[in-house]
Amino acid sequence: MKPVIIHKAFLLVLIFLVSHSLMAQPLLENRISIKVNNERIEEVLRQIGEKGGFSFSYSPDVIDVKARVSVNATNQSIREILNEIFKGSVTFKERRKYIILHKVAAEPERQPDNFFLNGYIIDKKTGERLRDASIYEANSLVSTVSNEYGYYRIKLPTAHPNLRLEVRKEEYSARSIEVTRRQDYYLTISLTPDTIRHIERQNPRILSRHDTVQSRVEPRVEIPRTPQVVSAPVPAAEPDTVAPASRPAYTLKERLQEVGDAFVYAFASTKQAIHTENITDTLYRPFQASILPFIGTNHQLSGNVINDVSLNLIAGYSLGVGALEVGGLVNIVRWDVQGIQVAGLANLVGRDVQGIQIAGFGNLNIGEFRGVQIAGTANATAEDFRGLQISGWANVVGRRLNGWQVTPGLNYARVVEKGHQLGFINYADSSATTPFGYFSYVRQNGYRRYEVSTDELNYFNASFKTGVAGFYNVFTFGMNAFLPGKPLGSIGYGIGTARRLGRGWMLNGDLVASRMAVQRQFWRQPQAGHYRIAVALEKKITPRIALSLGPTLNLLHTPYAGLFDTSPRRGLEPIWIGNKYDDAGITTYGWVGFQAALRFCNRI
């Protein structure tokens, strides 16, 4: 019995799901077939109701149901059949299992402010109804999108003298239709497939990474419910076909694009996403104001309009800006910005910017930038930057920098051609100028030394020098392995500069400050500071290994009297300048010493 019960339960669930699915479909979209010849309308309506599983509600005094009609429809929607019967003289409205019929009122003496066009968007070749097609009027910026059954309904202004209905759909040729009447009527629109676009979409061109970097991109918004076309995989480039420096820019641009898409997803509506995919026309308006991207004077077409001035109370979404854009939170621009762009939270631009960009949190540009970029947290430009970047945390340039990056945090640029990086941490693939910061790293033509040395204060020192030859950072650590009469060790930081002398010779000077560890309780002991100026002559013995030797000038401030024996000794010894005691019990030692080092170098 149990298998029978389970089988019946399964059938009941299946019947429920099927019936629920059928009920979810609008009655007017049900498809039926009917053929009658010179039959009274009331009889035709009865047959349609039986086939569709519903009833009609109407007043026989208002609608002439005694009139006779002929209908020959095969697998057509009830909406289409009713339009064929009544020729636009009757409107239809669904209410549960009823379709209510109303007579279209006679035109009043005063023309209404608006009227409606409705109908289906269909494929001219196959007759298939097309969902997610964009229908808009360019002058009034009124727009709509065909639903899952291909049906559209658009409200147009009556008073406008020249109305043209523009219809756009990906992979289909554009259609423009003049609107001659200023009253409600039914209009089915057919679109012709664009064979070239269809082939390109089904067989996308495979770009090399270099091509992808050079091409301009814009934020892409995916349309919900529309299947995505999977692009063919891009084969890995041969090592000798792509310069190593191009890979970080490619990766950075893709990552910035993902961040940009996240902003667009957050603020753009579904209809705007569909219009963005379908409409390639560029629309212009001198001014627009909006509360959100889909609530404003540009309506749902805001992502297709270039404005000279744009004011956004919360967030704005547009194709371009020609002079000024101000947003309470976020400004999103698909293409270019010229002028001034100010946002309380963030500015996102899909192509190029010329002007000034200010944001409370961050600025993100997928293209090039010329001007001044100021952000409370971070600025990021995927391609070339010319001008000034100022931020509270990070500045990023994906390609060439000709200007300044200033931040108390991180500066990143692929290639620095002019200007300087000024920040706590600076990074560049290559740099023709000098970065200034606590830590600077230039990958290709920078200055780097891993150094092991000895001197009269510490028997062993390990140092790392990074930056460029003109100005580099020094990080050093020293120790004496708990030998008596010596400090335990030291840790320090400094700066330096180096000059090439030719034939593997180099002269460098360092200024380093270190904290000395005299007792085992290093962080709890009274502070002892060591300050050193070192000049060293370096000679490379291989492209990667060098020896250096040179004098040092030293000062040591310590509360430990008698830490060093300054009496004359035999052999190599420092030249003591003297020591001094002050009233606070601090002893200052001064001497001229030496330093010998083995260095592991980069090729610079």
Coordinates of C-alpha atoms in Angstrom, one line a residue:
M1 CA 0.0 0.0 0.0
K2 CA 2.8 2.4 0.8
P3 CA 4.1 2.6 -2.8
V4 CA 0.6 3.3 -4.0
I5 CA 0.1 6.1 -1.5
I6 CA 3.4 7.7 -2.4
H7 CA 2.5 7.5 -6.1
K8 CA -0.8 9.2 -5.6
A9 CA 0.8 11.8 -3.4
F10 CA 3.3 12.5 -6.1
L11 CA 0.5 12.8 -8.8
L12 CA -1.4 15.3 -6.5
V13 CA 1.7 17.4 -6.1
L14 CA 2.4 17.3 -9.8
I15 CA -1.2 18.3 -10.7
F16 CA -1.0 21.2 -8.1
L17 CA 2.3 22.5 -9.6
V18 CA 1.0 22.3 -13.2
S19 CA -2.3 24.0 -12.2
H20 CA -0.4 26.7 -10.2
S21 CA 1.9 27.3 -13.2
L22 CA -1.1 27.7 -15.5
M23 CA -2.8 30.0 -13.0
A24 CA 0.3 32.2 -12.8
Q25 CA 0.1 33.0 -16.5
P26 CA -2.1 36.0 -17.3
L27 CA -5.5 35.1 -18.8
L28 CA -4.9 37.5 -21.8
E29 CA -1.7 35.6 -22.6
N30 CA -3.3 32.2 -22.8
R31 CA -3.1 30.8 -26.3
I32 CA -6.1 29.1 -28.0
S33 CA -7.3 28.3 -31.5
I34 CA -10.8 29.2 -32.6
K35 CA -12.6 29.3 -36.0
V36 CA -16.1 30.9 -36.4
N37 CA -17.8 32.4 -39.4
N38 CA -20.4 35.2 -39.1
E39 CA -21.2 34.4 -35.5
R40 CA -22.6 36.6 -32.9
I41 CA -20.0 38.2 -30.6
E42 CA -21.7 36.9 -27.4
E43 CA -21.3 33.3 -28.8
V44 CA -17.7 33.9 -29.8
L45 CA -17.0 35.2 -26.3
R46 CA -18.6 32.1 -24.7
Q47 CA -16.4 29.8 -26.8
I48 CA -13.3 31.8 -26.0
G49 CA -14.1 31.6 -22.3
E50 CA -14.6 27.9 -22.4
K51 CA -11.3 27.3 -24.2
G52 CA -9.4 29.7 -21.9
G53 CA -11.0 28.4 -18.6
F54 CA -12.5 31.8 -17.5
S55 CA -15.6 34.0 -18.0
F56 CA -16.2 37.4 -19.5
S57 CA -17.9 40.3 -17.6
Y58 CA -19.5 43.1 -19.6
S59 CA -22.6 45.1 -20.0
P60 CA -24.8 44.2 -23.1
D61 CA -26.1 47.7 -23.0
V62 CA -22.6 49.2 -23.6
I63 CA -21.1 46.5 -25.9
D64 CA -22.9 45.4 -29.0
V65 CA -22.7 41.6 -28.4
K66 CA -25.4 40.9 -31.1
A67 CA -23.0 42.0 -33.9
R68 CA -21.6 39.2 -36.0
V69 CA -17.9 38.6 -36.6
S70 CA -15.7 35.9 -38.2
V71 CA -12.5 34.8 -36.5
N72 CA -9.8 32.3 -37.7
A73 CA -7.1 32.2 -35.1
T74 CA -4.5 29.4 -34.5
N75 CA -2.5 29.3 -31.3
Q76 CA -2.9 33.0 -30.7
S77 CA -3.2 34.9 -27.4
I78 CA -6.6 35.9 -26.2
R79 CA -5.4 39.5 -26.2
E80 CA -4.7 39.3 -29.9
I81 CA -8.1 37.6 -30.7
L82 CA -10.0 40.2 -28.7
N83 CA -8.2 43.0 -30.5
E84 CA -9.1 41.4 -33.8
I85 CA -12.8 41.2 -32.8
F86 CA -13.3 44.7 -31.3
K87 CA -10.7 46.6 -33.5
G88 CA -9.6 48.7 -30.5
S89 CA -13.1 49.8 -29.5
V90 CA -13.0 47.8 -26.2
T91 CA -10.5 47.6 -23.4
F92 CA -9.8 44.5 -21.3
K93 CA -8.9 44.0 -17.7
E94 CA -8.2 40.8 -15.7
R95 CA -9.8 40.1 -12.3
R96 CA -9.2 36.7 -10.9
K97 CA -11.0 34.3 -13.3
Y98 CA -12.8 37.0 -15.2
I99 CA -11.9 39.3 -18.1
I100 CA -13.8 42.5 -17.8
L101 CA -14.7 44.4 -21.1
H102 CA -15.2 48.1 -21.2
K103 CA -16.3 50.3 -24.1
V104 CA -13.6 52.8 -25.1
A105 CA -15.1 56.2 -24.3
A106 CA -15.7 58.6 -27.1
E107 CA -13.0 61.2 -27.5
P108 CA -13.7 64.2 -25.2
E109 CA -13.8 67.7 -26.4
R110 CA -10.6 68.3 -24.5
Q111 CA -7.8 66.0 -25.6
P112 CA -6.2 64.0 -22.7
D113 CA -2.7 64.8 -21.7
N114 CA -1.5 61.2 -22.4
F115 CA -2.4 58.2 -24.5
F116 CA -1.3 54.6 -24.6
L117 CA 0.2 52.3 -27.2
N118 CA 0.2 48.6 -26.6
G119 CA 0.9 45.4 -28.5
Y120 CA 3.6 42.8 -29.0
I121 CA 7.2 42.8 -30.2
I122 CA 7.8 39.9 -32.5
D123 CA 10.5 38.4 -34.6
K124 CA 9.7 39.2 -38.2
K125 CA 11.1 35.9 -39.5
T126 CA 9.8 33.4 -37.0
G127 CA 6.9 35.2 -35.4
E128 CA 8.4 34.6 -31.9
R129 CA 7.4 37.1 -29.3
L130 CA 10.5 39.0 -28.0
R131 CA 10.9 39.6 -24.3
D132 CA 13.2 42.4 -22.9
A133 CA 13.0 44.6 -25.9
S134 CA 13.4 48.4 -25.3
I135 CA 10.7 50.7 -26.5
Y136 CA 11.2 54.4 -26.0
E137 CA 10.4 57.9 -27.3
A138 CA 13.6 60.0 -27.6
N139 CA 12.1 63.5 -27.0
S140 CA 10.1 62.8 -23.9
L141 CA 12.4 60.0 -22.6
V142 CA 9.4 57.8 -21.9
S143 CA 10.3 54.1 -22.1
T144 CA 9.2 50.6 -21.3
V145 CA 10.4 47.0 -21.8
S146 CA 8.4 44.1 -23.3
N147 CA 7.5 41.5 -20.7
E148 CA 8.1 37.8 -20.8
Y149 CA 5.3 37.4 -23.3
G150 CA 6.6 40.1 -25.6
Y151 CA 3.8 42.5 -24.6
Y152 CA 4.5 46.2 -24.1
R153 CA 2.4 49.2 -23.0
I154 CA 3.8 52.7 -23.2
K155 CA 2.4 56.0 -22.1
L156 CA 3.1 58.9 -24.5
P157 CA 2.4 62.7 -24.2
T158 CA -0.4 63.9 -26.4
A159 CA 0.8 67.5 -26.7
H160 CA 4.2 66.7 -28.2
P161 CA 4.2 67.5 -31.9
N162 CA 6.7 64.9 -33.1
L163 CA 6.6 61.5 -31.6
R164 CA 8.6 58.6 -32.8
L165 CA 8.6 55.2 -31.2
E166 CA 12.1 53.7 -31.1
V167 CA 12.4 49.9 -30.6
R168 CA 15.8 48.3 -29.8
K169 CA 16.7 44.7 -29.0
E170 CA 20.1 43.0 -28.9
E171 CA 20.9 41.0 -32.1
Y172 CA 18.0 42.8 -33.9
S173 CA 18.0 45.8 -36.3
A174 CA 16.7 49.0 -34.8
R175 CA 13.2 50.1 -35.7
S176 CA 11.8 53.7 -35.7
I177 CA 8.1 54.2 -36.1
E178 CA 6.3 57.6 -36.4
V179 CA 3.3 58.0 -34.1
T180 CA 0.6 59.7 -36.1
R181 CA -2.4 59.3 -33.9
R182 CA -2.9 60.8 -30.4
Q183 CA -5.2 58.2 -29.0
D184 CA -5.0 54.7 -27.4
Y185 CA -4.4 52.0 -30.0
Y186 CA -3.0 48.5 -30.5
L187 CA 0.3 48.2 -32.5
T188 CA 2.3 45.0 -33.0
I189 CA 5.9 45.7 -34.0
S190 CA 8.1 43.3 -35.8
L191 CA 12.0 43.3 -35.7
T192 CA 14.4 41.9 -38.2
P193 CA 17.3 39.8 -36.8
D194 CA 20.7 41.4 -37.2
T195 CA 22.7 38.5 -38.6
I196 CA 26.1 40.0 -38.1
R197 CA 25.5 40.9 -34.4
H198 CA 24.1 37.4 -33.8
I199 CA 27.2 35.7 -35.3
E200 CA 29.5 38.0 -33.2
R201 CA 27.6 37.2 -30.1
Q202 CA 27.6 33.4 -30.7
N203 CA 31.2 33.5 -31.8
P204 CA 33.0 36.2 -29.8
R205 CA 36.3 37.4 -31.1
I206 CA 39.1 36.2 -28.9
L207 CA 41.3 39.1 -27.8
S208 CA 44.8 38.9 -26.5
R209 CA 45.5 40.3 -23.1
H210 CA 47.2 43.3 -24.7
D211 CA 44.1 44.0 -26.9
T212 CA 41.9 43.8 -23.8
V213 CA 44.0 46.3 -21.9
Q214 CA 44.0 48.7 -24.8
S215 CA 40.3 48.5 -25.4
R216 CA 37.9 50.8 -23.5
V217 CA 35.4 49.2 -21.3
E218 CA 32.3 50.3 -19.6
P219 CA 30.2 49.0 -16.6
R220 CA 28.2 46.1 -17.8
V221 CA 24.9 45.2 -16.1
E222 CA 23.5 41.8 -16.6
I223 CA 19.8 41.4 -17.3
P224 CA 18.0 39.1 -14.8
R225 CA 16.3 36.1 -16.4
T226 CA 18.3 36.5 -19.7
P227 CA 20.7 33.6 -20.4
Q228 CA 24.3 34.6 -20.5
V229 CA 26.4 33.9 -23.6
V230 CA 29.6 32.1 -22.5
S231 CA 32.6 33.5 -24.3
A232 CA 35.2 31.2 -25.7
P233 CA 38.1 30.7 -23.3
V234 CA 41.2 32.9 -23.9
P235 CA 44.3 30.8 -24.4
A236 CA 47.3 31.5 -22.3
A237 CA 49.7 33.9 -24.0
E238 CA 53.2 32.7 -24.8
P239 CA 55.8 34.1 -22.4
D240 CA 57.6 36.1 -25.1
T241 CA 54.4 37.6 -26.6
V242 CA 53.3 39.6 -23.5
A243 CA 55.7 41.8 -21.5
P244 CA 55.5 40.9 -17.8
A245 CA 54.6 44.5 -17.0
S246 CA 51.3 44.2 -18.9
R247 CA 49.9 41.4 -16.7
P248 CA 49.3 43.4 -13.5
A249 CA 47.5 46.2 -15.5
Y250 CA 45.2 43.6 -17.1
T251 CA 44.4 42.0 -13.7
L252 CA 43.9 45.4 -12.1
K253 CA 41.6 46.6 -14.8
E254 CA 39.4 43.4 -14.5
R255 CA 39.3 43.8 -10.7
L256 CA 38.3 47.5 -10.9
Q257 CA 35.7 46.5 -13.5
E258 CA 34.2 44.0 -11.0
V259 CA 34.0 46.8 -8.3
G260 CA 32.3 49.1 -10.8
D261 CA 29.8 46.4 -11.7
A262 CA 29.0 46.0 -8.0
F263 CA 28.1 49.7 -7.8
V264 CA 25.9 49.4 -10.9
Y265 CA 24.1 46.4 -9.5
A266 CA 23.4 48.2 -6.3
F267 CA 21.8 51.3 -7.8
A268 CA 20.5 50.5 -11.4
S269 CA 17.1 49.0 -11.9
T270 CA 16.3 46.0 -14.0
K271 CA 14.8 48.1 -16.8
Q272 CA 17.9 50.3 -16.9
A273 CA 20.0 47.2 -17.2
I274 CA 17.9 46.0 -20.2
H275 CA 18.1 49.5 -21.9
T276 CA 21.8 49.5 -21.3
E277 CA 22.2 46.2 -23.2
N278 CA 19.7 47.1 -26.0
I279 CA 20.2 50.8 -26.8
T280 CA 23.3 52.0 -28.5
D281 CA 21.8 55.5 -29.3
T282 CA 23.3 58.5 -27.5
L283 CA 20.8 60.9 -26.1
Y284 CA 21.6 64.4 -24.9
R285 CA 20.0 66.6 -22.2
P286 CA 21.5 69.9 -20.9
F287 CA 20.2 69.2 -17.3
Q288 CA 18.9 66.3 -15.3
A289 CA 17.9 65.9 -11.7
S290 CA 17.3 62.6 -9.9
I291 CA 16.6 61.0 -6.5
L292 CA 17.8 57.6 -7.6
P293 CA 19.0 56.4 -11.0
F294 CA 15.5 55.3 -12.0
I295 CA 13.6 58.3 -10.3
G296 CA 14.5 61.5 -12.2
T297 CA 14.0 63.6 -15.2
N298 CA 15.7 61.1 -17.5
H299 CA 13.5 58.3 -16.2
Q300 CA 14.5 54.7 -17.0
L301 CA 16.8 56.0 -19.9
S302 CA 19.2 57.7 -17.6
G303 CA 22.0 55.2 -18.5
N304 CA 21.7 56.3 -22.1
V305 CA 21.7 60.1 -21.7
I306 CA 24.7 62.5 -21.6
N307 CA 24.0 65.6 -19.5
D308 CA 25.8 68.9 -19.2
V309 CA 24.7 69.3 -15.6
S310 CA 23.5 66.4 -13.4
L311 CA 22.2 66.8 -9.8
N312 CA 21.5 63.5 -7.9
L313 CA 20.0 63.6 -4.4
I314 CA 21.0 60.1 -3.5
A315 CA 22.5 58.4 -6.5
G316 CA 22.8 59.1 -10.2
Y317 CA 23.3 56.9 -13.3
S318 CA 24.1 58.4 -16.7
L319 CA 25.9 57.9 -20.0
G320 CA 28.1 60.9 -19.6
V321 CA 28.6 64.3 -18.0
G322 CA 29.7 67.5 -19.9
A323 CA 30.2 70.1 -17.2
L324 CA 29.1 69.3 -13.6
E325 CA 27.7 66.4 -11.6
V326 CA 26.9 66.5 -7.9
G327 CA 25.6 63.5 -6.0
G328 CA 24.5 63.0 -2.4
L329 CA 26.0 59.5 -2.3
V330 CA 27.0 58.0 -5.6
N331 CA 27.5 59.1 -9.2
I332 CA 27.8 56.4 -11.8
V333 CA 28.7 57.4 -15.4
R334 CA 29.0 54.7 -18.1
W335 CA 31.2 56.8 -20.5
D336 CA 33.1 60.0 -20.0
V337 CA 33.1 62.9 -17.6
Q338 CA 34.4 66.5 -18.4
G339 CA 34.3 69.1 -15.7
I340 CA 33.6 68.6 -12.0
Q341 CA 32.2 65.6 -10.3
V342 CA 31.4 65.6 -6.6
A343 CA 29.9 62.8 -4.5
G344 CA 29.3 62.3 -0.8
L345 CA 30.4 58.6 -1.1
A346 CA 31.8 57.6 -4.5
N347 CA 32.2 58.5 -8.2
L348 CA 32.4 55.7 -10.8
V349 CA 33.3 56.4 -14.4
G350 CA 33.4 53.8 -17.1
R351 CA 35.7 55.6 -19.5
D352 CA 37.8 58.8 -19.3
V353 CA 37.7 61.9 -17.0
Q354 CA 39.0 65.4 -17.7
G355 CA 38.6 67.7 -14.7
I356 CA 38.2 67.5 -11.0
Q357 CA 36.8 64.5 -9.1
I358 CA 36.0 64.7 -5.4
A359 CA 34.4 61.9 -3.2
G360 CA 34.0 61.4 0.5
F361 CA 35.0 57.7 0.2
G362 CA 36.5 56.9 -3.2
N363 CA 36.8 57.6 -7.0
L364 CA 37.0 54.7 -9.5
N365 CA 37.7 55.3 -13.2
I366 CA 38.0 52.4 -15.7
G367 CA 39.6 54.7 -18.4
E368 CA 42.1 57.5 -18.4
F369 CA 42.2 60.6 -16.1
R370 CA 43.5 64.1 -16.6
G371 CA 43.1 66.5 -13.7
V372 CA 42.7 66.4 -9.9
Q373 CA 41.3 63.4 -8.0
I374 CA 40.6 63.8 -4.3
A375 CA 39.0 61.1 -2.1
G376 CA 38.7 60.5 1.6
T377 CA 39.8 56.9 1.3
A378 CA 41.0 55.8 -2.2
N379 CA 41.4 56.8 -5.8
A380 CA 41.7 54.2 -8.6
T381 CA 42.3 54.8 -12.3
A382 CA 42.7 51.7 -14.5
E383 CA 44.6 53.4 -17.3
D384 CA 46.8 56.5 -17.7
F385 CA 46.7 59.3 -15.2
R386 CA 48.0 62.9 -15.6
G387 CA 47.6 65.3 -12.7
L388 CA 47.3 65.0 -9.0
Q389 CA 45.8 62.2 -6.8
I390 CA 45.2 62.9 -3.1
S391 CA 43.6 60.4 -0.8
G392 CA 43.3 59.4 2.9
W393 CA 44.4 55.8 2.3
A394 CA 45.4 54.7 -1.3
N395 CA 46.0 55.9 -4.8
V396 CA 46.1 53.5 -7.7
V397 CA 47.1 54.0 -11.4
G398 CA 46.9 51.0 -13.7
R399 CA 49.2 52.3 -16.4
R400 CA 51.3 55.4 -16.7
L401 CA 51.5 58.2 -14.1
N402 CA 52.5 61.7 -15.1
G403 CA 51.9 63.7 -11.9
W404 CA 51.7 63.3 -8.2
Q405 CA 50.3 60.7 -5.9
V406 CA 49.9 61.9 -2.3
T407 CA 48.6 59.8 0.6
P408 CA 49.5 58.8 4.2
G409 CA 48.8 55.2 3.0
L410 CA 49.6 53.4 -0.3
N411 CA 50.5 54.6 -3.7
Y412 CA 50.6 52.2 -6.7
A413 CA 51.4 52.9 -10.3
R414 CA 52.5 50.6 -13.1
V415 CA 54.9 53.1 -14.7
V416 CA 55.9 56.5 -13.2
E417 CA 57.0 58.8 -16.1
K418 CA 56.8 62.2 -14.4
G419 CA 56.0 63.6 -11.0
H420 CA 56.4 61.7 -7.7
Q421 CA 54.8 59.2 -5.4
L422 CA 54.6 60.6 -1.8
G423 CA 53.1 58.2 0.7
F424 CA 53.8 55.8 3.5
I425 CA 54.2 52.9 1.0
N426 CA 55.0 53.4 -2.7
Y427 CA 55.0 50.8 -5.4
A428 CA 55.7 51.0 -9.1
D429 CA 56.7 48.5 -11.8
S430 CA 59.1 51.1 -13.1
S431 CA 59.8 54.7 -12.3
A432 CA 61.7 57.5 -14.0
T433 CA 61.4 59.7 -10.8
T434 CA 62.0 59.3 -7.1
P435 CA 59.3 58.0 -4.7
F436 CA 59.3 59.4 -1.2
G437 CA 58.0 57.3 1.7
Y438 CA 58.6 55.0 4.6
F439 CA 58.8 52.1 2.2
S440 CA 59.2 52.3 -1.6
Y441 CA 59.6 49.5 -4.0
V442 CA 60.3 49.8 -7.8
R443 CA 60.3 46.4 -9.4
Q444 CA 62.1 46.8 -12.7
N445 CA 64.6 49.7 -12.3
G446 CA 64.6 50.2 -8.6
Y447 CA 67.5 50.0 -6.1
R448 CA 67.6 46.9 -3.8
R449 CA 70.3 45.6 -1.5
Y450 CA 70.2 42.7 0.9
E451 CA 73.2 43.3 3.1
V452 CA 75.1 41.4 5.8
S453 CA 77.7 43.5 7.6
T454 CA 79.8 43.9 10.7
D455 CA 81.0 47.0 12.6
E456 CA 82.4 48.0 16.0
L457 CA 79.0 48.1 17.7
N458 CA 77.4 44.9 16.4
Y459 CA 79.2 41.9 15.2
F460 CA 76.3 41.0 12.9
N461 CA 73.9 43.3 11.0
A462 CA 71.3 42.4 8.4
S463 CA 69.9 45.2 6.3
F464 CA 67.4 45.7 3.4
K465 CA 67.6 48.8 1.2
T466 CA 64.7 49.5 -1.3
G467 CA 63.6 52.4 -3.4
V468 CA 65.6 54.1 -6.2
A469 CA 69.3 55.0 -6.3
G470 CA 68.5 58.6 -5.6
F471 CA 66.5 57.9 -2.5
Y472 CA 66.0 54.6 -0.7
N473 CA 64.8 53.2 2.6
V474 CA 67.0 51.2 5.0
F475 CA 65.7 48.6 7.4
T476 CA 68.3 47.1 9.7
F477 CA 68.7 44.6 12.5
G478 CA 71.9 43.9 14.5
M479 CA 72.9 41.5 17.3
N480 CA 75.9 40.4 19.4
A481 CA 74.8 36.9 20.4
F482 CA 74.8 37.9 24.2
L483 CA 78.6 38.6 24.2
P484 CA 79.7 40.4 27.4
G485 CA 80.6 44.0 27.1
K486 CA 78.3 44.5 24.1
P487 CA 74.7 45.5 23.6
L488 CA 72.3 42.6 22.9
G489 CA 71.4 44.1 19.5
S490 CA 69.5 46.8 17.7
I491 CA 66.7 47.5 15.3
G492 CA 66.6 50.6 13.1
Y493 CA 65.3 52.5 10.1
G494 CA 67.0 55.0 7.8
I495 CA 67.3 56.6 4.4
G496 CA 70.0 56.7 1.9
T497 CA 71.2 57.7 -1.6
A498 CA 73.6 56.1 -4.1
R499 CA 75.6 57.3 -7.1
R500 CA 76.9 55.0 -9.9
L501 CA 80.6 55.5 -10.6
G502 CA 80.8 53.1 -13.5
R503 CA 82.5 49.7 -14.1
G504 CA 80.6 48.1 -11.1
W505 CA 81.6 50.8 -8.6
M506 CA 79.0 52.7 -6.6
L507 CA 79.2 55.2 -3.8
N508 CA 76.4 55.5 -1.2
G509 CA 75.5 57.3 2.0
D510 CA 73.1 56.2 4.7
L511 CA 71.5 57.9 7.7
V512 CA 70.2 55.4 10.1
A513 CA 68.6 55.6 13.6
S514 CA 68.3 52.5 15.8
R515 CA 67.0 51.5 19.1
M516 CA 69.6 49.5 21.1
A517 CA 68.8 46.5 23.3
V518 CA 71.1 46.6 26.3
Q519 CA 69.0 44.4 28.7
R520 CA 66.9 41.4 28.0
Q521 CA 63.7 43.3 28.8
F522 CA 64.1 45.2 25.6
W523 CA 60.7 47.0 25.4
R524 CA 60.7 47.9 29.1
Q525 CA 64.3 49.2 29.5
P526 CA 65.2 52.9 29.3
Q527 CA 65.6 53.9 25.7
A528 CA 69.1 53.9 24.2
G529 CA 69.4 55.4 20.7
H530 CA 72.1 55.0 18.1
Y531 CA 72.4 57.4 15.2
R532 CA 74.8 56.7 12.3
I533 CA 76.0 58.3 9.1
A534 CA 77.7 55.8 6.8
V535 CA 79.6 56.3 3.6
A536 CA 80.5 53.2 1.7
L537 CA 82.2 52.3 -1.6
E538 CA 80.6 49.4 -3.3
K539 CA 82.2 47.1 -6.0
K540 CA 80.2 44.4 -7.7
I541 CA 82.1 41.1 -8.1
T542 CA 79.2 39.5 -10.0
P543 CA 76.0 41.1 -11.4
R544 CA 74.2 40.0 -8.2
I545 CA 76.9 40.2 -5.5
A546 CA 79.0 43.2 -4.2
L547 CA 81.4 44.1 -1.4
S548 CA 81.4 47.4 0.4
L549 CA 83.5 49.2 2.9
G550 CA 83.5 52.6 4.4
P551 CA 83.6 54.9 7.5
T552 CA 80.8 55.7 9.8
L553 CA 80.1 58.7 12.2
N554 CA 78.2 57.5 15.3
L555 CA 76.3 59.0 18.3
L556 CA 74.9 56.8 21.0
H557 CA 72.6 58.2 23.7
T558 CA 72.2 55.7 26.6
P559 CA 71.3 55.9 30.3
Y560 CA 74.0 53.1 31.0
A561 CA 77.2 54.8 32.0
G562 CA 80.4 52.9 31.2
L563 CA 78.7 50.9 28.5
F564 CA 81.8 51.1 26.3
D565 CA 85.5 51.0 27.0
T566 CA 86.9 54.1 25.4
S567 CA 90.5 53.5 26.5
P568 CA 93.2 53.0 23.8
R569 CA 93.5 49.4 22.5
R570 CA 95.7 47.7 20.0
G571 CA 94.6 46.7 16.5
L572 CA 91.7 48.1 14.5
E573 CA 89.6 50.3 16.8
P574 CA 87.2 53.2 16.4
I575 CA 88.3 56.8 16.8
W576 CA 86.6 58.0 19.9
I577 CA 85.4 61.6 19.8
G578 CA 84.4 61.4 23.5
N579 CA 81.6 60.9 25.8
K580 CA 79.4 63.3 27.8
Y581 CA 77.2 62.9 30.9
D582 CA 74.2 65.2 31.5
D583 CA 72.1 65.9 34.6
A584 CA 69.5 63.4 33.6
G585 CA 72.0 60.6 33.7
I586 CA 72.3 60.2 29.9
T587 CA 75.6 59.4 28.5
T588 CA 76.4 60.4 24.9
Y589 CA 79.2 58.6 23.1
G590 CA 80.7 59.8 19.8
W591 CA 83.1 58.0 17.5
V592 CA 84.2 57.4 14.0
G593 CA 84.0 53.7 13.1
F594 CA 83.8 51.5 10.1
Q595 CA 81.5 49.0 8.3
A596 CA 82.2 46.1 6.0
A597 CA 79.4 44.4 4.1
L598 CA 78.5 41.7 1.7
R599 CA 75.6 42.8 -0.5
F600 CA 73.2 40.8 -2.7
C601 CA 71.9 43.2 -5.4
N602 CA 69.3 43.5 -8.1
R603 CA 70.7 44.4 -11.5
I604 CA 70.7 48.1 -10.8

